[in-house]
Amino acid sequence: MENFTFQNPTRIIFGKDTEMQVGMETKQYADRVLLHYGGGSIKKSGLYERVVASLKKAGVDFIELSGVKPNPRLSLIKEGIELCRKHKIRFILAVGGGSVIDSAKAIAVGVPYEGDVWDFYLQKAVIKEALPVGVVLTIPAAGSETSPASVVTNDEGALKRDIGTDLIRPKFAILNPELTFTLPAYQTACGAADIIAHVMERYFTRVKHTDLTDRLCESTLRTVIKYTPLALQNPTDYAARAEIMWAGTVAHNDLLGTGRIGDWGSHMIEHEISGIYDVPHGAGLAVVFPAWMKYVYQEDVRVFARYAVRVWDVEADFEDPEKTALAGIERLKDFFHSIGLPVTLAELKVGTDRLEEMAAKCTQRGPVGNFKKLDKKDVYEIYRLASK
């Protein structure tokens, strides 16, 4: 096990009707906020009215910025930065899923910075301060509600890049599983794939003696695998939605990565797909992760065989652990198919004409991943495997 420091200060308010507490929570930080959200779904569901009523009751004024799209765009972030500066706003309230939260975090680091906020995403500048952010979560998937990360897409060049700093962990996150009842089935499935990927990025490590977090990762994976089909069968199953929502937070609040060195190669590989083709991140991960697994499993077959047995209940073949490992990969693909997700680039409706370009962009800052360091050629081969 590696040395580690764990601290996650985000206050979680979980359960039914908890969005009605947003005004009281926000009031602790500011009297005027930027209310940041996506399209019309929060208005159709009535969530917008409840949030606004709670803010007004607490005496919190707000300026609105809507229009966040999946794979949030730098252009809207820059608009938000100027809006905050103009109205002297010192707090960002994100109401939505990971894209809204990531966009809010980008605005938060951009407001006090004199340069171009994109500098942070290109690693040309170091984040030294950020406005505080609060969250009302509507989509369990990205885990951004408690994470120190933000991923955004630059409209120019279709580059999708990330930042990470504890300065952008939200101050509070309100999680009401009821808010996910109206999610479309495909969005629910994409969220499940995103959660699974966040756990597996941590699970597949070369670090030894990590039994506690191995078991925590396996339990979280099994929870998502069990409850996602139930939520798809009955979208208003509160118990199923609650299990998925909490799993999504635990998957990415850094607890499961303690004492480990995660991989994160699959995320970097997928970012090039969704950056260019604007596909849902979870759907892209459902395609990339099995291909990555097939490419790297021989680096440590033991880990993949253990994953197959403990997560997917594959019967261990003690004479042929490779057979066991490959069976686990196939069961992951079967699960993704069973919940309506693609597992190949063709199913994702992504062509193969830009594979070399994506591999070059993915590795332009050097090799990616830790389980196996992947250079441009490796990434290209993984894209090829994902095409089949």
PDB file of N, CA, C and O in Angstrom, residues 221-282:
ATOM      1  N   LEU A 221     -18.711  -1.789  -7.361  1.00  0.00           N
ATOM      2  CA  LEU A 221     -19.016  -2.291  -8.701  1.00  0.00           C
ATOM      3  C   LEU A 221     -20.238  -3.214  -8.673  1.00  0.00           C
ATOM      4  O   LEU A 221     -21.148  -3.088  -9.504  1.00  0.00           O
ATOM      5  N   ARG A 222     -20.265  -4.134  -7.733  1.00  0.00           N
ATOM      6  CA  ARG A 222     -21.384  -5.074  -7.655  1.00  0.00           C
ATOM      7  C   ARG A 222     -22.702  -4.353  -7.358  1.00  0.00           C
ATOM      8  O   ARG A 222     -23.771  -4.758  -7.833  1.00  0.00           O
ATOM      9  N   THR A 223     -22.629  -3.282  -6.586  1.00  0.00           N
ATOM     10  CA  THR A 223     -23.832  -2.499  -6.294  1.00  0.00           C
ATOM     11  C   THR A 223     -24.394  -1.876  -7.566  1.00  0.00           C
ATOM     12  O   THR A 223     -25.603  -1.954  -7.832  1.00  0.00           O
ATOM     13  N   VAL A 224     -23.542  -1.261  -8.362  1.00  0.00           N
ATOM     14  CA  VAL A 224     -24.001  -0.629  -9.604  1.00  0.00           C
ATOM     15  C   VAL A 224     -24.516  -1.684 -10.576  1.00  0.00           C
ATOM     16  O   VAL A 224     -25.540  -1.490 -11.245  1.00  0.00           O
ATOM     17  N   ILE A 225     -23.824  -2.820 -10.647  1.00  0.00           N
ATOM     18  CA  ILE A 225     -24.245  -3.897 -11.547  1.00  0.00           C
ATOM     19  C   ILE A 225     -25.617  -4.442 -11.127  1.00  0.00           C
ATOM     20  O   ILE A 225     -26.457  -4.766 -11.975  1.00  0.00           O
ATOM     21  N   LYS A 226     -25.869  -4.520  -9.848  1.00  0.00           N
ATOM     22  CA  LYS A 226     -27.155  -5.043  -9.354  1.00  0.00           C
ATOM     23  C   LYS A 226     -28.298  -4.063  -9.566  1.00  0.00           C
ATOM     24  O   LYS A 226     -29.393  -4.459 -10.009  1.00  0.00           O
ATOM     25  N   TYR A 227     -28.080  -2.799  -9.244  1.00  0.00           N
ATOM     26  CA  TYR A 227     -29.201  -1.865  -9.170  1.00  0.00           C
ATOM     27  C   TYR A 227     -29.491  -1.107 -10.467  1.00  0.00           C
ATOM     28  O   TYR A 227     -30.595  -0.580 -10.626  1.00  0.00           O
ATOM     29  N   THR A 228     -28.542  -1.056 -11.396  1.00  0.00           N
ATOM     30  CA  THR A 228     -28.831  -0.360 -12.659  1.00  0.00           C
ATOM     31  C   THR A 228     -29.969  -1.023 -13.430  1.00  0.00           C
ATOM     32  O   THR A 228     -30.900  -0.327 -13.870  1.00  0.00           O
ATOM     33  N   PRO A 229     -29.973  -2.336 -13.621  1.00  0.00           N
ATOM     34  CA  PRO A 229     -31.117  -2.951 -14.309  1.00  0.00           C
ATOM     35  C   PRO A 229     -32.446  -2.703 -13.586  1.00  0.00           C
ATOM     36  O   PRO A 229     -33.490  -2.520 -14.235  1.00  0.00           O
ATOM     37  N   LEU A 230     -32.422  -2.661 -12.261  1.00  0.00           N
ATOM     38  CA  LEU A 230     -33.653  -2.417 -11.507  1.00  0.00           C
ATOM     39  C   LEU A 230     -34.164  -0.995 -11.747  1.00  0.00           C
ATOM     40  O   LEU A 230     -35.373  -0.772 -11.888  1.00  0.00           O
ATOM     41  N   ALA A 231     -33.250  -0.041 -11.807  1.00  0.00           N
ATOM     42  CA  ALA A 231     -33.647   1.338 -12.089  1.00  0.00           C
ATOM     43  C   ALA A 231     -34.169   1.489 -13.510  1.00  0.00           C
ATOM     44  O   ALA A 231     -35.083   2.288 -13.770  1.00  0.00           O
ATOM     45  N   LEU A 232     -33.622   0.728 -14.424  1.00  0.00           N
ATOM     46  CA  LEU A 232     -34.090   0.778 -15.810  1.00  0.00           C
ATOM     47  C   LEU A 232     -35.475   0.139 -15.938  1.00  0.00           C
ATOM     48  O   LEU A 232     -36.318   0.601 -16.711  1.00  0.00           O
ATOM     49  N   GLN A 233     -35.710  -0.924 -15.175  1.00  0.00           N
ATOM     50  CA  GLN A 233     -37.018  -1.586 -15.201  1.00  0.00           C
ATOM     51  C   GLN A 233     -38.091  -0.715 -14.563  1.00  0.00           C
ATOM     52  O   GLN A 233     -39.223  -0.650 -15.030  1.00  0.00           O
ATOM     53  N   ASN A 234     -37.738  -0.046 -13.468  1.00  0.00           N
ATOM     54  CA  ASN A 234     -38.677   0.792 -12.735  1.00  0.00           C
ATOM     55  C   ASN A 234     -37.991   2.105 -12.388  1.00  0.00           C
ATOM     56  O   ASN A 234     -37.330   2.221 -11.360  1.00  0.00           O
ATOM     57  N   PRO A 235     -38.110   3.120 -13.250  1.00  0.00           N
ATOM     58  CA  PRO A 235     -37.374   4.375 -13.063  1.00  0.00           C
ATOM     59  C   PRO A 235     -37.659   5.086 -11.741  1.00  0.00           C
ATOM     60  O   PRO A 235     -36.859   5.912 -11.311  1.00  0.00           O
ATOM     61  N   THR A 236     -38.789   4.793 -11.104  1.00  0.00           N
ATOM     62  CA  THR A 236     -39.111   5.459  -9.839  1.00  0.00           C
ATOM     63  C   THR A 236     -38.815   4.582  -8.619  1.00  0.00           C
ATOM     64  O   THR A 236     -39.345   4.819  -7.533  1.00  0.00           O
ATOM     65  N   ASP A 237     -37.976   3.580  -8.790  1.00  0.00           N
ATOM     66  CA  ASP A 237     -37.547   2.728  -7.680  1.00  0.00           C
ATOM     67  C   ASP A 237     -36.551   3.524  -6.845  1.00  0.00           C
ATOM     68  O   ASP A 237     -35.364   3.613  -7.172  1.00  0.00           O
ATOM     69  N   TYR A 238     -37.028   4.105  -5.749  1.00  0.00           N
ATOM     70  CA  TYR A 238     -36.178   4.986  -4.939  1.00  0.00           C
ATOM     71  C   TYR A 238     -34.956   4.247  -4.402  1.00  0.00           C
ATOM     72  O   TYR A 238     -33.839   4.787  -4.411  1.00  0.00           O
ATOM     73  N   ALA A 239     -35.148   3.017  -3.937  1.00  0.00           N
ATOM     74  CA  ALA A 239     -34.032   2.268  -3.355  1.00  0.00           C
ATOM     75  C   ALA A 239     -32.919   2.057  -4.372  1.00  0.00           C
ATOM     76  O   ALA A 239     -31.734   2.244  -4.067  1.00  0.00           O
ATOM     77  N   ALA A 240     -33.302   1.672  -5.597  1.00  0.00           N
ATOM     78  CA  ALA A 240     -32.302   1.443  -6.644  1.00  0.00           C
ATOM     79  C   ALA A 240     -31.593   2.745  -7.005  1.00  0.00           C
ATOM     80  O   ALA A 240     -30.368   2.791  -7.138  1.00  0.00           O
ATOM     81  N   ARG A 241     -32.373   3.817  -7.165  1.00  0.00           N
ATOM     82  CA  ARG A 241     -31.783   5.113  -7.526  1.00  0.00           C
ATOM     83  C   ARG A 241     -30.852   5.622  -6.417  1.00  0.00           C
ATOM     84  O   ARG A 241     -29.809   6.225  -6.698  1.00  0.00           O
ATOM     85  N   ALA A 242     -31.226   5.380  -5.166  1.00  0.00           N
ATOM     86  CA  ALA A 242     -30.398   5.828  -4.050  1.00  0.00           C
ATOM     87  C   ALA A 242     -29.065   5.083  -4.019  1.00  0.00           C
ATOM     88  O   ALA A 242     -28.006   5.684  -3.791  1.00  0.00           O
ATOM     89  N   GLU A 243     -29.106   3.773  -4.247  1.00  0.00           N
ATOM     90  CA  GLU A 243     -27.870   2.991  -4.255  1.00  0.00           C
ATOM     91  C   GLU A 243     -26.932   3.479  -5.360  1.00  0.00           C
ATOM     92  O   GLU A 243     -25.723   3.625  -5.157  1.00  0.00           O
ATOM     93  N   ILE A 244     -27.489   3.729  -6.542  1.00  0.00           N
ATOM     94  CA  ILE A 244     -26.675   4.190  -7.671  1.00  0.00           C
ATOM     95  C   ILE A 244     -26.104   5.576  -7.394  1.00  0.00           C
ATOM     96  O   ILE A 244     -24.925   5.848  -7.653  1.00  0.00           O
ATOM     97  N   MET A 245     -26.933   6.460  -6.858  1.00  0.00           N
ATOM     98  CA  MET A 245     -26.478   7.830  -6.611  1.00  0.00           C
ATOM     99  C   MET A 245     -25.336   7.860  -5.596  1.00  0.00           C
ATOM    100  O   MET A 245     -24.331   8.558  -5.801  1.00  0.00           O
ATOM    101  N   TRP A 246     -25.465   7.109  -4.522  1.00  0.00           N
ATOM    102  CA  TRP A 246     -24.409   7.111  -3.513  1.00  0.00           C
ATOM    103  C   TRP A 246     -23.156   6.417  -4.043  1.00  0.00           C
ATOM    104  O   TRP A 246     -22.026   6.845  -3.761  1.00  0.00           O
ATOM    105  N   ALA A 247     -23.342   5.363  -4.827  1.00  0.00           N
ATOM    106  CA  ALA A 247     -22.191   4.687  -5.435  1.00  0.00           C
ATOM    107  C   ALA A 247     -21.424   5.639  -6.342  1.00  0.00           C
ATOM    108  O   ALA A 247     -20.188   5.625  -6.376  1.00  0.00           O
ATOM    109  N   GLY A 248     -22.156   6.482  -7.079  1.00  0.00           N
ATOM    110  CA  GLY A 248     -21.510   7.436  -7.965  1.00  0.00           C
ATOM    111  C   GLY A 248     -20.627   8.416  -7.221  1.00  0.00           C
ATOM    112  O   GLY A 248     -19.557   8.802  -7.706  1.00  0.00           O
ATOM    113  N   THR A 249     -21.075   8.827  -6.043  1.00  0.00           N
ATOM    114  CA  THR A 249     -20.282   9.745  -5.225  1.00  0.00           C
ATOM    115  C   THR A 249     -19.071   9.032  -4.628  1.00  0.00           C
ATOM    116  O   THR A 249     -17.938   9.525  -4.710  1.00  0.00           O
ATOM    117  N   VAL A 250     -19.286   7.871  -4.044  1.00  0.00           N
ATOM    118  CA  VAL A 250     -18.198   7.118  -3.426  1.00  0.00           C
ATOM    119  C   VAL A 250     -17.147   6.721  -4.466  1.00  0.00           C
ATOM    120  O   VAL A 250     -15.937   6.698  -4.179  1.00  0.00           O
ATOM    121  N   ALA A 251     -17.583   6.452  -5.684  1.00  0.00           N
ATOM    122  CA  ALA A 251     -16.662   6.031  -6.740  1.00  0.00           C
ATOM    123  C   ALA A 251     -15.622   7.082  -7.071  1.00  0.00           C
ATOM    124  O   ALA A 251     -14.536   6.761  -7.565  1.00  0.00           O
ATOM    125  N   HIS A 252     -15.944   8.363  -6.799  1.00  0.00           N
ATOM    126  CA  HIS A 252     -15.046   9.420  -7.276  1.00  0.00           C
ATOM    127  C   HIS A 252     -14.726  10.453  -6.193  1.00  0.00           C
ATOM    128  O   HIS A 252     -14.326  11.568  -6.508  1.00  0.00           O
ATOM    129  N   ASN A 253     -14.909  10.089  -4.924  1.00  0.00           N
ATOM    130  CA  ASN A 253     -14.560  11.042  -3.854  1.00  0.00           C
ATOM    131  C   ASN A 253     -13.165  10.772  -3.296  1.00  0.00           C
ATOM    132  O   ASN A 253     -12.782  11.330  -2.273  1.00  0.00           O
ATOM    133  N   ASP A 254     -12.415   9.903  -3.963  1.00  0.00           N
ATOM    134  CA  ASP A 254     -11.015   9.571  -3.674  1.00  0.00           C
ATOM    135  C   ASP A 254     -10.828   8.495  -2.612  1.00  0.00           C
ATOM    136  O   ASP A 254      -9.707   7.996  -2.437  1.00  0.00           O
ATOM    137  N   LEU A 255     -11.884   8.095  -1.898  1.00  0.00           N
ATOM    138  CA  LEU A 255     -11.739   7.062  -0.871  1.00  0.00           C
ATOM    139  C   LEU A 255     -11.235   5.748  -1.467  1.00  0.00           C
ATOM    140  O   LEU A 255     -10.340   5.103  -0.912  1.00  0.00           O
ATOM    141  N   LEU A 256     -11.795   5.345  -2.607  1.00  0.00           N
ATOM    142  CA  LEU A 256     -11.447   4.044  -3.189  1.00  0.00           C
ATOM    143  C   LEU A 256     -10.031   4.025  -3.750  1.00  0.00           C
ATOM    144  O   LEU A 256      -9.499   2.946  -4.039  1.00  0.00           O
ATOM    145  N   GLY A 257      -9.437   5.190  -3.905  1.00  0.00           N
ATOM    146  CA  GLY A 257      -8.079   5.246  -4.436  1.00  0.00           C
ATOM    147  C   GLY A 257      -7.002   5.361  -3.377  1.00  0.00           C
ATOM    148  O   GLY A 257      -5.810   5.430  -3.711  1.00  0.00           O
ATOM    149  N   THR A 258      -7.376   5.366  -2.109  1.00  0.00           N
ATOM    150  CA  THR A 258      -6.384   5.528  -1.045  1.00  0.00           C
ATOM    151  C   THR A 258      -5.399   4.358  -1.026  1.00  0.00           C
ATOM    152  O   THR A 258      -5.796   3.197  -1.056  1.00  0.00           O
ATOM    153  N   GLY A 259      -4.109   4.691  -0.976  1.00  0.00           N
ATOM    154  CA  GLY A 259      -3.073   3.669  -0.927  1.00  0.00           C
ATOM    155  C   GLY A 259      -2.781   3.014  -2.251  1.00  0.00           C
ATOM    156  O   GLY A 259      -1.974   2.081  -2.325  1.00  0.00           O
ATOM    157  N   ARG A 260      -3.410   3.500  -3.317  1.00  0.00           N
ATOM    158  CA  ARG A 260      -3.274   2.888  -4.633  1.00  0.00           C
ATOM    159  C   ARG A 260      -2.743   3.917  -5.632  1.00  0.00           C
ATOM    160  O   ARG A 260      -2.853   5.122  -5.413  1.00  0.00           O
ATOM    161  N   ILE A 261      -2.235   3.458  -6.745  1.00  0.00           N
ATOM    162  CA  ILE A 261      -1.928   4.316  -7.894  1.00  0.00           C
ATOM    163  C   ILE A 261      -2.867   3.889  -9.011  1.00  0.00           C
ATOM    164  O   ILE A 261      -2.747   2.783  -9.550  1.00  0.00           O
ATOM    165  N   GLY A 262      -3.858   4.717  -9.309  1.00  0.00           N
ATOM    166  CA  GLY A 262      -4.839   4.375 -10.333  1.00  0.00           C
ATOM    167  C   GLY A 262      -4.247   4.464 -11.728  1.00  0.00           C
ATOM    168  O   GLY A 262      -3.124   4.933 -11.935  1.00  0.00           O
ATOM    169  N   ASP A 263      -5.029   4.031 -12.697  1.00  0.00           N
ATOM    170  CA  ASP A 263      -4.526   4.020 -14.077  1.00  0.00           C
ATOM    171  C   ASP A 263      -4.873   5.298 -14.833  1.00  0.00           C
ATOM    172  O   ASP A 263      -4.026   6.074 -15.190  1.00  0.00           O
ATOM    173  N   TRP A 264      -6.159   5.505 -15.138  1.00  0.00           N
ATOM    174  CA  TRP A 264      -6.718   6.681 -15.808  1.00  0.00           C
ATOM    175  C   TRP A 264      -6.401   6.771 -17.293  1.00  0.00           C
ATOM    176  O   TRP A 264      -6.752   7.754 -17.949  1.00  0.00           O
ATOM    177  N   GLY A 265      -5.788   5.732 -17.838  1.00  0.00           N
ATOM    178  CA  GLY A 265      -5.536   5.735 -19.276  1.00  0.00           C
ATOM    179  C   GLY A 265      -6.810   5.700 -20.092  1.00  0.00           C
ATOM    180  O   GLY A 265      -6.931   6.399 -21.101  1.00  0.00           O
ATOM    181  N   SER A 266      -7.787   4.901 -19.657  1.00  0.00           N
ATOM    182  CA  SER A 266      -9.038   4.785 -20.426  1.00  0.00           C
ATOM    183  C   SER A 266      -9.774   6.114 -20.492  1.00  0.00           C
ATOM    184  O   SER A 266     -10.382   6.449 -21.507  1.00  0.00           O
ATOM    185  N   HIS A 267      -9.736   6.878 -19.410  1.00  0.00           N
ATOM    186  CA  HIS A 267     -10.389   8.190 -19.431  1.00  0.00           C
ATOM    187  C   HIS A 267      -9.710   9.113 -20.443  1.00  0.00           C
ATOM    188  O   HIS A 267     -10.382   9.832 -21.188  1.00  0.00           O
ATOM    189  N   MET A 268      -8.385   9.110 -20.447  1.00  0.00           N
ATOM    190  CA  MET A 268      -7.670   9.963 -21.393  1.00  0.00           C
ATOM    191  C   MET A 268      -7.960   9.547 -22.836  1.00  0.00           C
ATOM    192  O   MET A 268      -8.131  10.395 -23.718  1.00  0.00           O
ATOM    193  N   ILE A 269      -8.030   8.248 -23.066  1.00  0.00           N
ATOM    194  CA  ILE A 269      -8.323   7.730 -24.409  1.00  0.00           C
ATOM    195  C   ILE A 269      -9.733   8.117 -24.828  1.00  0.00           C
ATOM    196  O   ILE A 269      -9.970   8.533 -25.965  1.00  0.00           O
ATOM    197  N   GLU A 270     -10.682   8.006 -23.895  1.00  0.00           N
ATOM    198  CA  GLU A 270     -12.070   8.344 -24.227  1.00  0.00           C
ATOM    199  C   GLU A 270     -12.249   9.839 -24.458  1.00  0.00           C
ATOM    200  O   GLU A 270     -13.068  10.228 -25.293  1.00  0.00           O
ATOM    201  N   HIS A 271     -11.527  10.677 -23.753  1.00  0.00           N
ATOM    202  CA  HIS A 271     -11.693  12.130 -23.908  1.00  0.00           C
ATOM    203  C   HIS A 271     -11.521  12.568 -25.355  1.00  0.00           C
ATOM    204  O   HIS A 271     -12.197  13.498 -25.808  1.00  0.00           O
ATOM    205  N   GLU A 272     -10.642  11.891 -26.084  1.00  0.00           N
ATOM    206  CA  GLU A 272     -10.453  12.271 -27.489  1.00  0.00           C
ATOM    207  C   GLU A 272     -11.668  11.899 -28.337  1.00  0.00           C
ATOM    208  O   GLU A 272     -12.006  12.606 -29.291  1.00  0.00           O
ATOM    209  N   ILE A 273     -12.344  10.827 -27.964  1.00  0.00           N
ATOM    210  CA  ILE A 273     -13.544  10.421 -28.698  1.00  0.00           C
ATOM    211  C   ILE A 273     -14.673  11.417 -28.468  1.00  0.00           C
ATOM    212  O   ILE A 273     -15.262  11.952 -29.426  1.00  0.00           O
ATOM    213  N   SER A 274     -14.972  11.697 -27.211  1.00  0.00           N
ATOM    214  CA  SER A 274     -16.083  12.611 -26.929  1.00  0.00           C
ATOM    215  C   SER A 274     -15.724  14.051 -27.256  1.00  0.00           C
ATOM    216  O   SER A 274     -16.610  14.868 -27.550  1.00  0.00           O
ATOM    217  N   GLY A 275     -14.429  14.395 -27.233  1.00  0.00           N
ATOM    218  CA  GLY A 275     -14.015  15.738 -27.610  1.00  0.00           C
ATOM    219  C   GLY A 275     -14.276  16.030 -29.076  1.00  0.00           C
ATOM    220  O   GLY A 275     -14.678  17.133 -29.437  1.00  0.00           O
ATOM    221  N   ILE A 276     -14.068  15.025 -29.925  1.00  0.00           N
ATOM    222  CA  ILE A 276     -14.274  15.198 -31.368  1.00  0.00           C
ATOM    223  C   ILE A 276     -15.711  14.906 -31.773  1.00  0.00           C
ATOM    224  O   ILE A 276     -16.331  15.671 -32.512  1.00  0.00           O
ATOM    225  N   TYR A 277     -16.259  13.793 -31.273  1.00  0.00           N
ATOM    226  CA  TYR A 277     -17.564  13.330 -31.749  1.00  0.00           C
ATOM    227  C   TYR A 277     -18.723  13.708 -30.832  1.00  0.00           C
ATOM    228  O   TYR A 277     -19.882  13.443 -31.162  1.00  0.00           O
ATOM    229  N   ASP A 278     -18.424  14.290 -29.676  1.00  0.00           N
ATOM    230  CA  ASP A 278     -19.448  14.774 -28.757  1.00  0.00           C
ATOM    231  C   ASP A 278     -20.416  13.673 -28.324  1.00  0.00           C
ATOM    232  O   ASP A 278     -21.621  13.890 -28.194  1.00  0.00           O
ATOM    233  N   VAL A 279     -19.886  12.472 -28.103  1.00  0.00           N
ATOM    234  CA  VAL A 279     -20.712  11.363 -27.619  1.00  0.00           C
ATOM    235  C   VAL A 279     -20.764  11.435 -26.098  1.00  0.00           C
ATOM    236  O   VAL A 279     -19.903  12.042 -25.457  1.00  0.00           O
ATOM    237  N   PRO A 280     -21.750  10.816 -25.457  1.00  0.00           N
ATOM    238  CA  PRO A 280     -21.780  10.782 -23.992  1.00  0.00           C
ATOM    239  C   PRO A 280     -20.534  10.097 -23.438  1.00  0.00           C
ATOM    240  O   PRO A 280     -20.111   9.049 -23.938  1.00  0.00           O
ATOM    241  N   HIS A 281     -19.959  10.709 -22.422  1.00  0.00           N
ATOM    242  CA  HIS A 281     -18.715  10.198 -21.841  1.00  0.00           C
ATOM    243  C   HIS A 281     -18.870   8.751 -21.378  1.00  0.00           C
ATOM    244  O   HIS A 281     -17.993   7.908 -21.623  1.00  0.00           O
ATOM    245  N   GLY A 282     -19.980   8.427 -20.721  1.00  0.00           N
ATOM    246  CA  GLY A 282     -20.187   7.064 -20.238  1.00  0.00           C
ATOM    247  C   GLY A 282     -20.253   6.053 -21.361  1.00  0.00           C
ATOM    248  O   GLY A 282     -19.721   4.942 -21.252  1.00  0.00           O
TER     249      GLY A 282
END
